[in-house]
Amino acid sequence: MGVPTSTLGDYKNRADLVIFWGCNPVHAHPRHLGRYSEFVRGYFRKDGRNDRTVIVVDPRNTHTAQTADIHIQVNPNEDYELLNAMRALLRGITLEEDKIAGVPINKIKELIDILKKSNYGVIFFGMGLTQTSSHHRNVDSAICLTRELNDYTKFSISPMRGHYNVTGANAVFTWNTGYAYSIDFSRGYPRYNPGEFSSVDLLMRDEIDASLIVASDPASNFPADSVKNLFKHPLIVIEPHETPTSAFADVVFPVAIAGIECEGTAYRMDHIPLRLRKVREPPNDCLTDAEILELIIEKVKELKGE
Amino acid sequence: MGKSIEDIKVMELYLGNKIVKLGKYFNVSGKKEDEKIKIVVEGDLKNVKRIGEKMSIGEIIINGNIGMHIGNQMTGGKIIVNGNADDWAGAMLKGGELEINGNSGNYVGAAYRGFWKGMEDGIIRVKGKIGREAMLWARNSKGANKWPILYCGNAGSFLGIHNHGGTIIVNGDADLYIGADQAWGTIVVKGKILRKLPSYKKTCEVNEITLPNGEIIKGEFIEYSGDHSVKKETNGRLYVLA
């Protein structure tokens, strides 16, 4: 909410400055560069790559950085300082340091000039910003920078969402409860508090006594200590594939895959809903996730006498 | 107020999604004295949340560790914790006093996620060290004479982030990104900081600091102004021992 963002079509047709901050789409989002952000011809960007300036901010010389015009090699975990310095320079402040987060001050000044002179800029940020030591505060500062750049030119910011349809989960939670994630229903109404009700924190403090995992794989993504606590209690998994989580589950519901064996809606990383069609029958009359969850809700209501 | 021992024993507590009676988990005893209310809680309560939430008068003494949200949004009275506190201790405090004689978790006196106004008044004192993002979005009011103040031992990173007038005194050392995005307010570190933010600028050296509540701190300090990434001209100040 309140994020200065736009859709991928907008970036494709208008953006002449693309910043990849802490992400490596060449490997993580292979179709992103070709379809929306770098090598694609847009309505106002007829010459494709030549009409765009591409900047990569990353501690490593990634394959995305090798396609860029400018590579800002920031020190690991010091993105916050770089963002902070950029915002100060944008306000016309002279800084005391001559090197910030491993980047010479002159290079940051040049970068600010390029940012201000662009017609339409966009920042794509990935896990290099969200999963390093400053976490959500990096994103806070990046959003502030984007907002402040809009005093000079048009600027947008967009997260590079990782897994398939994570944006969909956020969108559905938001229209149902008002909150995107970390929601607790134990009092009968939704409460939101990341750090208290977020799944990793609940598992770390061992506050759960059972878990239901729908179409996700915490065993390969969560910290080891939290996964140990997850496996201590009854674990139910609704999942079409075999994963490290389903391998240790007490109950596994195999389901039809949306977009192949049943129809459904998925959200693209820019919150655009896409309708998915069914192309083949699911094996052995497999049910869909929605059908299984509805049956579970019916049974729970029956057991609770509602 | 005006409750008998039996009334207190049947008070409702939340245990996950169930409601339980207080008497099942606590032995309750006490006597009626004068009008003052004083509650003493004994035991290790590190999983008990929201004690003293929205408290307005009286005194709570906790002998042991305490869980999250101790004294959050309280408007008056006093809470003393003789042990460690978890996250969100004194979150969005609106008055009163919270004293923790141990360490405290993250988000001490902070605004809950999504709020633009955090701690508005009152005092938090932490003897030991505190976690990250303390005094997030603290806000003073000159007209209403409200000055939120935090005293602590050592502090974690992002101390006083988005500060709008809170006063923070760190008796020991502080970590990174102190006073990030501070619009105005005063932060005093009587020890070392790991590294100052680039948007903070050195203004002068002082040997006496007068806090907004009139308190005077003596000592050789370097004065920085900031955070300049929020405003070009700011009266936000950070003092670090020279």
XYZ file of C-alpha atoms in Angstrom:
548
model
C 0.000 0.000 0.000
C 1.298 3.391 -0.911
C 4.016 1.872 -3.070
C 4.853 3.895 -6.187
C 4.570 0.942 -8.543
C 3.227 0.080 -11.976
C 2.769 -2.916 -14.261
C 5.276 -4.757 -16.443
C 3.559 -3.570 -19.643
C 4.139 0.021 -18.556
C 7.849 -0.637 -17.998
C 8.162 -2.393 -21.332
C 6.603 0.453 -23.308
C 7.921 3.483 -21.396
C 10.927 2.815 -19.150
C 14.251 4.191 -20.423
C 16.139 3.529 -17.184
C 16.055 0.122 -15.539
C 17.773 -0.594 -12.211
C 18.176 -4.156 -10.992
C 18.972 -3.925 -7.282
C 20.087 -7.131 -5.600
C 18.532 -9.423 -8.160
C 19.849 -11.600 -10.965
C 17.046 -12.047 -13.516
C 19.317 -13.719 -16.101
C 19.161 -16.781 -13.883
C 16.217 -16.208 -11.540
C 13.677 -14.698 -13.993
C 14.996 -15.742 -17.419
C 12.007 -14.409 -19.431
C 11.841 -11.085 -17.586
C 14.627 -9.342 -19.518
C 13.425 -10.490 -22.914
C 9.747 -9.767 -22.387
C 9.475 -6.709 -20.141
C 12.612 -4.969 -19.027
C 15.790 -5.078 -21.103
C 15.891 -6.552 -24.622
C 12.269 -5.895 -25.608
C 10.922 -3.301 -28.047
C 8.203 -1.133 -26.500
C 5.744 1.397 -27.937
C 7.937 4.356 -26.918
C 11.144 2.312 -26.841
C 11.278 1.240 -30.472
C 14.978 0.396 -30.447
C 14.762 -2.062 -27.557
C 17.999 -2.394 -25.594
C 19.591 0.671 -27.209
C 16.764 2.885 -25.927
C 17.365 1.821 -22.343
C 20.043 2.468 -19.728
C 20.483 -0.569 -17.507
C 22.072 -0.258 -14.050
C 22.792 -3.217 -11.777
C 23.521 -2.796 -8.062
C 24.982 -6.024 -6.749
C 28.030 -7.059 -4.707
C 28.776 -9.810 -7.236
C 29.592 -9.493 -10.924
C 26.529 -11.505 -11.950
C 25.488 -12.341 -15.513
C 22.860 -9.589 -15.244
C 25.615 -7.144 -14.215
C 27.571 -8.170 -17.309
C 24.664 -7.071 -19.570
C 24.367 -3.708 -17.790
C 25.687 -0.278 -18.800
C 26.696 0.519 -15.219
C 27.479 -1.936 -12.458
C 27.529 -0.491 -8.930
C 29.499 -2.946 -6.819
C 28.131 -2.264 -3.340
C 29.589 -3.969 -0.259
C 27.498 -6.895 0.990
C 24.886 -5.865 3.603
C 25.550 -2.144 3.084
C 22.733 -1.342 0.647
C 21.017 0.764 3.301
C 23.965 3.141 3.493
C 24.088 3.515 -0.292
C 20.341 4.255 -0.465
C 20.714 6.706 2.412
C 23.599 8.510 0.686
C 21.675 8.638 -2.601
C 18.685 10.215 -0.880
C 20.915 12.794 0.837
C 22.675 13.660 -2.449
C 19.280 13.987 -4.139
C 18.448 16.707 -1.581
C 21.643 18.544 -2.506
C 23.645 17.676 0.597
C 27.449 17.444 0.390
C 28.654 14.325 2.158
C 31.768 13.987 4.333
C 32.840 10.501 3.232
C 34.580 9.880 -0.076
C 33.514 6.242 -0.289
C 30.156 4.885 0.803
C 29.423 1.169 1.018
C 32.483 0.563 -1.161
C 31.278 2.927 -3.928
C 33.244 6.160 -4.636
C 31.167 9.288 -3.981
C 31.724 10.573 -7.547
C 30.186 7.441 -8.966
C 27.103 7.902 -6.732
C 26.827 11.541 -7.900
C 26.969 10.403 -11.543
C 24.320 7.815 -10.786
C 22.023 10.447 -9.250
C 22.472 12.613 -12.365
C 21.500 9.722 -14.632
C 18.478 8.980 -12.446
C 17.292 12.597 -12.521
C 17.741 12.970 -16.282
C 15.818 9.837 -17.225
C 12.253 10.037 -18.603
C 10.853 7.010 -16.867
C 12.874 4.946 -14.419
C 12.108 1.743 -12.625
C 13.826 -0.082 -9.756
C 13.453 -3.854 -9.673
C 14.613 -5.229 -6.332
C 15.218 -8.810 -5.311
C 16.450 -10.827 -2.397
C 19.709 -8.860 -2.286
C 17.641 -6.076 -0.753
C 15.060 -8.035 1.235
C 17.192 -10.840 2.676
C 20.334 -8.961 3.720
C 20.966 -7.540 7.183
C 18.623 -4.531 6.968
C 15.686 -6.529 5.500
C 12.459 -4.486 5.200
C 14.241 -1.223 6.073
C 16.173 -1.486 2.791
C 12.849 -1.608 0.979
C 11.514 1.252 3.119
C 14.458 3.398 2.040
C 14.198 2.305 -1.616
C 10.510 3.277 -1.661
C 11.379 6.677 -0.132
C 14.059 7.154 -2.817
C 11.525 6.328 -5.553
C 9.005 8.752 -4.070
C 11.625 11.507 -3.894
C 12.821 10.854 -7.468
C 9.276 11.592 -8.620
C 10.026 15.270 -7.852
C 12.295 15.212 -10.930
C 10.968 12.506 -13.235
C 8.629 9.531 -13.347
C 9.926 6.658 -11.251
C 8.493 3.315 -10.156
C 9.609 0.441 -7.954
C 8.689 -3.200 -8.300
C 9.655 -6.338 -6.372
C 10.965 -9.354 -8.283
C 8.700 -11.937 -6.679
C 10.256 -15.371 -6.583
C 7.937 -18.334 -6.546
C 4.936 -18.912 -8.747
C 1.845 -17.016 -7.537
C 3.203 -15.663 -4.217
C 1.655 -12.349 -5.240
C -1.675 -14.188 -5.523
C -1.456 -15.327 -1.907
C -0.819 -11.722 -0.810
C -3.653 -10.375 -2.973
C -6.200 -12.894 -1.665
C -5.187 -12.351 1.973
C -5.455 -8.593 1.478
C -8.966 -8.583 0.035
C -10.152 -11.049 2.698
C -8.553 -9.603 5.833
C -6.935 -6.282 4.977
C -3.447 -7.679 5.593
C -1.072 -9.307 3.114
C 0.675 -11.853 5.369
C 1.517 -12.709 9.025
C -2.149 -12.963 9.993
C -3.435 -14.558 13.188
C -7.072 -15.671 13.494
C -6.934 -17.184 16.999
C -9.173 -14.463 18.477
C -11.805 -14.868 15.761
C -10.750 -11.757 13.864
C -7.596 -11.111 11.821
C -4.601 -9.593 13.585
C -1.397 -8.611 11.808
C 2.087 -8.448 13.267
C 5.165 -9.562 11.342
C 7.683 -10.916 13.842
C 4.964 -12.308 16.066
C 2.603 -14.131 13.697
C 4.962 -14.766 10.783
C 5.536 -18.459 10.171
C 9.293 -18.564 10.777
C 8.952 -16.732 14.106
C 6.092 -18.977 15.236
C 8.178 -22.037 14.388
C 11.326 -20.654 16.022
C 9.462 -20.074 19.293
C 7.744 -23.467 18.870
C 4.269 -22.018 19.398
C 2.435 -24.332 16.999
C 0.983 -27.798 17.615
C 0.100 -28.740 14.041
C 0.611 -27.287 10.582
C -1.105 -27.301 7.194
C 1.163 -26.413 4.280
C -0.524 -25.514 0.992
C 1.571 -25.571 -2.184
C 4.805 -24.520 -0.595
C 8.044 -26.008 0.624
C 9.229 -24.576 3.959
C 11.657 -27.459 4.566
C 13.965 -26.230 1.820
C 13.503 -22.480 2.447
C 13.137 -21.900 6.194
C 15.987 -21.842 8.748
C 17.010 -25.288 9.982
C 15.884 -24.712 13.596
C 12.390 -23.728 12.540
C 12.104 -26.759 10.244
C 13.071 -29.041 13.159
C 10.146 -27.615 15.139
C 7.872 -28.009 12.116
C 8.625 -31.739 11.907
C 8.021 -32.232 15.661
C 4.253 -31.767 15.251
C 1.595 -33.217 12.931
C 2.226 -31.956 9.408
C -0.352 -31.965 6.600
C 0.758 -31.055 3.081
C -1.405 -30.182 0.069
C 1.026 -30.394 -2.819
C 1.211 -31.956 -6.285
C 4.984 -32.534 -6.209
C 7.305 -34.495 -3.999
C 9.255 -32.017 -1.864
C 11.459 -32.211 1.260
C 8.383 -31.012 3.235
C 6.036 -33.644 1.846
C 8.663 -36.349 2.447
C 8.335 -35.764 6.209
C 4.571 -35.104 6.230
C 2.063 -37.208 8.157
C -0.651 -36.666 5.534
C -0.104 -35.666 1.899
C -2.960 -34.636 -0.387
C -1.840 -34.860 -4.018
C -3.737 -32.244 -6.016
C -4.305 -31.280 -9.618
C -1.841 -28.673 -10.930
C -3.522 -25.355 -11.734
C -3.006 -24.333 -15.336
C -2.407 -27.916 -16.481
C -4.895 -30.252 -14.817
C -7.466 -27.713 -13.658
C -8.269 -24.091 -14.374
C -7.585 -21.267 -11.989
C -6.167 -17.771 -11.523
C -2.554 -16.857 -10.871
C -1.158 -13.389 -10.138
C 1.861 -12.084 -11.973
C 4.541 -10.272 -9.926
C 2.932 -6.904 -10.758
C -0.480 -7.948 -9.322
C -2.045 -8.705 -12.705
C -4.431 -11.691 -12.443
C -4.043 -14.210 -15.265
C -6.650 -16.873 -16.032
C -5.119 -20.338 -16.480
C -6.827 -23.006 -18.639
C -7.000 -26.734 -18.196
C -5.122 -28.755 -20.831
C -5.371 -32.361 -19.624
C -7.233 -34.513 -17.097
C -5.624 -34.953 -13.660
C -4.386 -38.495 -12.889
C -6.721 -40.795 -10.902
C -9.456 -38.161 -10.418
C -7.219 -35.974 -8.285
C -9.098 -33.103 -6.605
C -8.046 -29.459 -6.811
C -6.650 -27.508 -3.796
C -9.879 -25.520 -3.486
C -12.018 -28.691 -3.373
C -9.789 -30.319 -0.733
C -9.749 -27.188 1.434
C -13.541 -26.839 1.189
C -13.966 -30.476 2.296
C -11.595 -29.870 5.227
C -13.517 -26.732 6.278
C -16.814 -28.685 6.129
C -15.383 -31.416 8.355
C -13.883 -28.918 10.833
C -17.246 -27.137 11.114
C -18.948 -30.502 11.713
C -16.427 -31.422 14.460
C -16.780 -28.023 16.128
C -20.580 -28.305 15.948
C -21.127 -25.131 13.928
C -10.480 -2.258 40.727
C -13.055 -3.319 43.262
C -12.495 -6.986 42.403
C -12.383 -9.737 45.016
C -9.870 -12.599 44.915
C -12.585 -14.887 43.510
C -13.385 -12.354 40.782
C -9.732 -12.260 39.750
C -9.457 -16.064 39.673
C -12.220 -16.358 37.057
C -10.835 -13.623 34.813
C -10.350 -14.817 31.243
C -7.009 -15.414 29.537
C -6.318 -16.487 25.958
C -4.367 -19.697 25.427
C -3.992 -19.988 21.670
C -7.595 -19.994 20.409
C -9.043 -21.167 23.732
C -10.190 -19.107 26.692
C -8.980 -20.258 30.131
C -9.497 -19.003 33.686
C -6.664 -17.082 35.344
C -6.924 -19.196 38.510
C -5.887 -22.304 36.610
C -2.393 -20.935 35.995
C -1.794 -18.444 38.805
C -2.139 -18.567 42.576
C -3.910 -15.356 43.515
C -3.606 -13.729 46.908
C -3.758 -10.185 48.217
C -5.403 -7.713 50.474
C -7.209 -4.445 50.156
C -5.260 -1.488 51.402
C -5.817 2.095 50.386
C -6.814 3.304 46.922
C -3.477 2.347 45.356
C -3.412 -0.652 43.040
C -0.284 -2.778 43.122
C 0.046 -6.128 41.350
C 3.058 -8.366 41.912
C 3.584 -11.222 39.440
C 6.084 -13.977 40.246
C 7.493 -16.634 37.933
C 8.995 -17.060 34.484
C 6.431 -15.547 32.121
C 8.467 -15.470 28.911
C 5.507 -16.839 26.938
C 2.882 -14.564 28.495
C 2.026 -11.644 26.258
C 0.334 -8.274 26.678
C 0.622 -7.764 30.452
C -0.265 -4.172 31.284
C -1.750 -3.459 27.858
C -3.485 -0.044 27.773
C -2.875 0.301 31.538
C -3.866 3.675 32.952
C -3.126 3.713 36.703
C -1.455 1.632 39.417
C 1.702 -0.399 39.537
C 2.749 -3.836 38.244
C 5.926 -5.536 39.456
C 7.097 -8.629 37.580
C 9.758 -10.779 39.207
C 10.993 -12.877 36.302
C 11.146 -12.753 32.524
C 8.191 -11.461 30.552
C 6.906 -12.076 27.023
C 5.964 -9.730 24.193
C 4.003 -6.461 24.330
C 4.625 -5.663 28.012
C 2.850 -2.377 28.807
C 1.988 -1.632 25.192
C -0.129 1.488 24.617
C -0.260 2.241 28.338
C -1.306 5.750 29.303
C -0.246 5.945 32.954
C 1.024 4.051 35.972
C 4.246 2.124 36.333
C 5.534 -1.317 35.376
C 8.771 -2.767 36.772
C 10.217 -5.932 35.253
C 12.948 -7.630 37.276
C 14.079 -9.814 34.409
C 14.258 -9.748 30.618
C 11.483 -8.548 28.320
C 10.692 -9.754 24.811
C 9.828 -7.742 21.683
C 7.508 -4.683 21.596
C 8.114 -3.716 25.232
C 6.260 -0.426 25.781
C 5.184 -0.283 22.149
C 3.233 2.878 21.313
C 3.460 4.092 24.903
C 1.199 7.084 25.554
C 2.262 7.859 29.123
C 3.452 6.277 32.337
C 6.696 4.545 33.113
C 8.175 1.189 32.136
C 11.308 -0.054 33.865
C 13.107 -3.201 32.723
C 15.997 -4.339 34.892
C 17.311 -6.759 32.303
C 17.584 -6.901 28.534
C 14.785 -6.209 26.114
C 13.968 -7.483 22.626
C 13.404 -5.630 19.360
C 10.924 -2.770 18.824
C 11.169 -1.191 22.302
C 8.642 1.677 22.358
C 8.077 1.217 18.636
C 5.024 1.802 16.475
C 3.256 -1.327 15.324
C 3.642 -2.076 11.618
C 1.502 0.274 9.596
C 1.213 3.041 12.215
C 2.757 6.458 11.570
C 2.683 7.520 15.217
C 4.571 5.435 17.752
C 5.479 6.326 21.309
C 3.898 9.657 22.201
C 4.748 10.224 25.853
C 6.159 8.446 28.898
C 9.501 6.995 29.926
C 11.085 3.615 29.221
C 14.192 2.580 31.171
C 16.086 -0.542 30.169
C 19.181 -1.501 32.198
C 20.604 -3.994 29.734
C 20.749 -4.013 25.967
C 17.861 -3.552 23.572
C 17.269 -5.036 20.127
C 16.678 -3.420 16.753
C 14.328 -0.627 15.686
C 13.643 0.867 19.112
C 11.495 4.037 19.224
C 10.257 3.562 15.659
C 8.099 6.590 14.687
C 8.267 8.156 18.172
C 6.566 11.556 18.137
C 6.656 14.474 20.566
C 4.155 17.273 20.956
C 5.409 20.671 22.059
C 1.906 22.064 22.489
C 0.728 19.204 24.693
C 4.152 19.072 26.444
C 4.690 15.412 25.592
C 8.251 14.116 25.407
C 8.749 10.384 24.842
C 12.057 9.274 26.396
C 14.014 6.012 26.268
C 17.046 5.202 28.454
C 18.937 2.005 27.696
C 22.224 0.195 28.186
C 23.453 -0.897 24.789
C 21.352 -0.561 21.651
C 20.943 -2.545 18.439
C 20.807 -1.137 14.925
C 18.118 1.225 13.573
C 17.760 2.923 16.945
C 15.271 5.800 16.623
C 14.356 5.093 13.000
C 11.772 7.559 11.588
C 12.104 9.483 14.866
C 9.850 12.552 15.059
C 10.885 14.069 18.368
C 11.706 11.165 20.654
C 14.637 11.483 23.066
C 16.963 8.478 23.384
C 19.857 8.138 25.812
C 22.158 5.153 25.338
C 24.471 4.594 28.304
C 26.664 2.136 26.443
C 27.450 1.458 22.791
C 25.129 1.406 19.808
C 25.161 -0.569 16.581
C 24.650 0.601 12.972
C 22.221 3.060 11.357
C 21.486 5.107 14.478
C 18.757 7.673 13.860
C 18.009 6.523 10.319
C 15.301 8.695 8.715
C 15.086 10.891 11.821
C 13.091 14.029 11.046
C 13.713 15.682 14.397
C 14.617 14.524 17.886
C 17.655 13.897 20.087
C 19.786 10.766 20.372
C 22.681 10.643 22.855
C 25.156 7.754 22.800
C 27.506 7.776 25.802
C 29.715 5.171 24.184
C 30.790 4.219 20.674
C 28.739 3.660 17.532
C 29.878 1.164 14.928
C 29.523 3.617 12.014
C 27.446 6.744 11.460
C 25.103 7.051 8.516
C 26.486 9.021 5.531
C 23.572 11.484 5.717
C 24.622 12.666 9.198
C 26.900 15.718 9.257
C 29.223 16.815 12.024
C 28.275 20.263 13.325
C 30.443 20.897 16.407
C 31.815 19.495 19.633
C 29.911 20.149 22.842
C 30.587 19.465 26.506
C 27.028 19.760 27.769
C 23.705 18.599 26.312
C 20.342 19.948 27.454
C 17.547 17.515 26.728
C 14.018 18.753 25.855
C 12.769 17.722 29.307
C 15.371 19.947 30.988
C 17.833 17.214 31.934
C 21.506 18.107 31.458
C 24.151 15.588 30.392
C 27.785 16.578 30.881
C 30.678 15.149 28.888
C 32.657 15.614 25.676
C 30.351 14.836 22.754
C 30.529 15.232 18.995
C 27.285 16.666 17.632
C 25.914 15.449 14.303
C 22.849 16.840 12.552
C 20.522 14.614 10.580
C 19.030 12.658 9.040
C 19.625 14.860 5.972
C 18.106 12.293 3.647
C 14.697 13.278 5.068
C 15.135 17.056 5.252
C 17.784 19.436 3.974
C 17.589 21.619 7.077
C 16.920 19.588 10.178
C 17.151 20.029 13.919
C 17.517 16.300 14.494
C 20.655 15.705 16.549
C 22.893 12.751 17.318
C 25.532 13.060 20.061
C 28.335 10.528 20.295
C 31.079 10.496 22.927
C 34.208 12.139 21.547
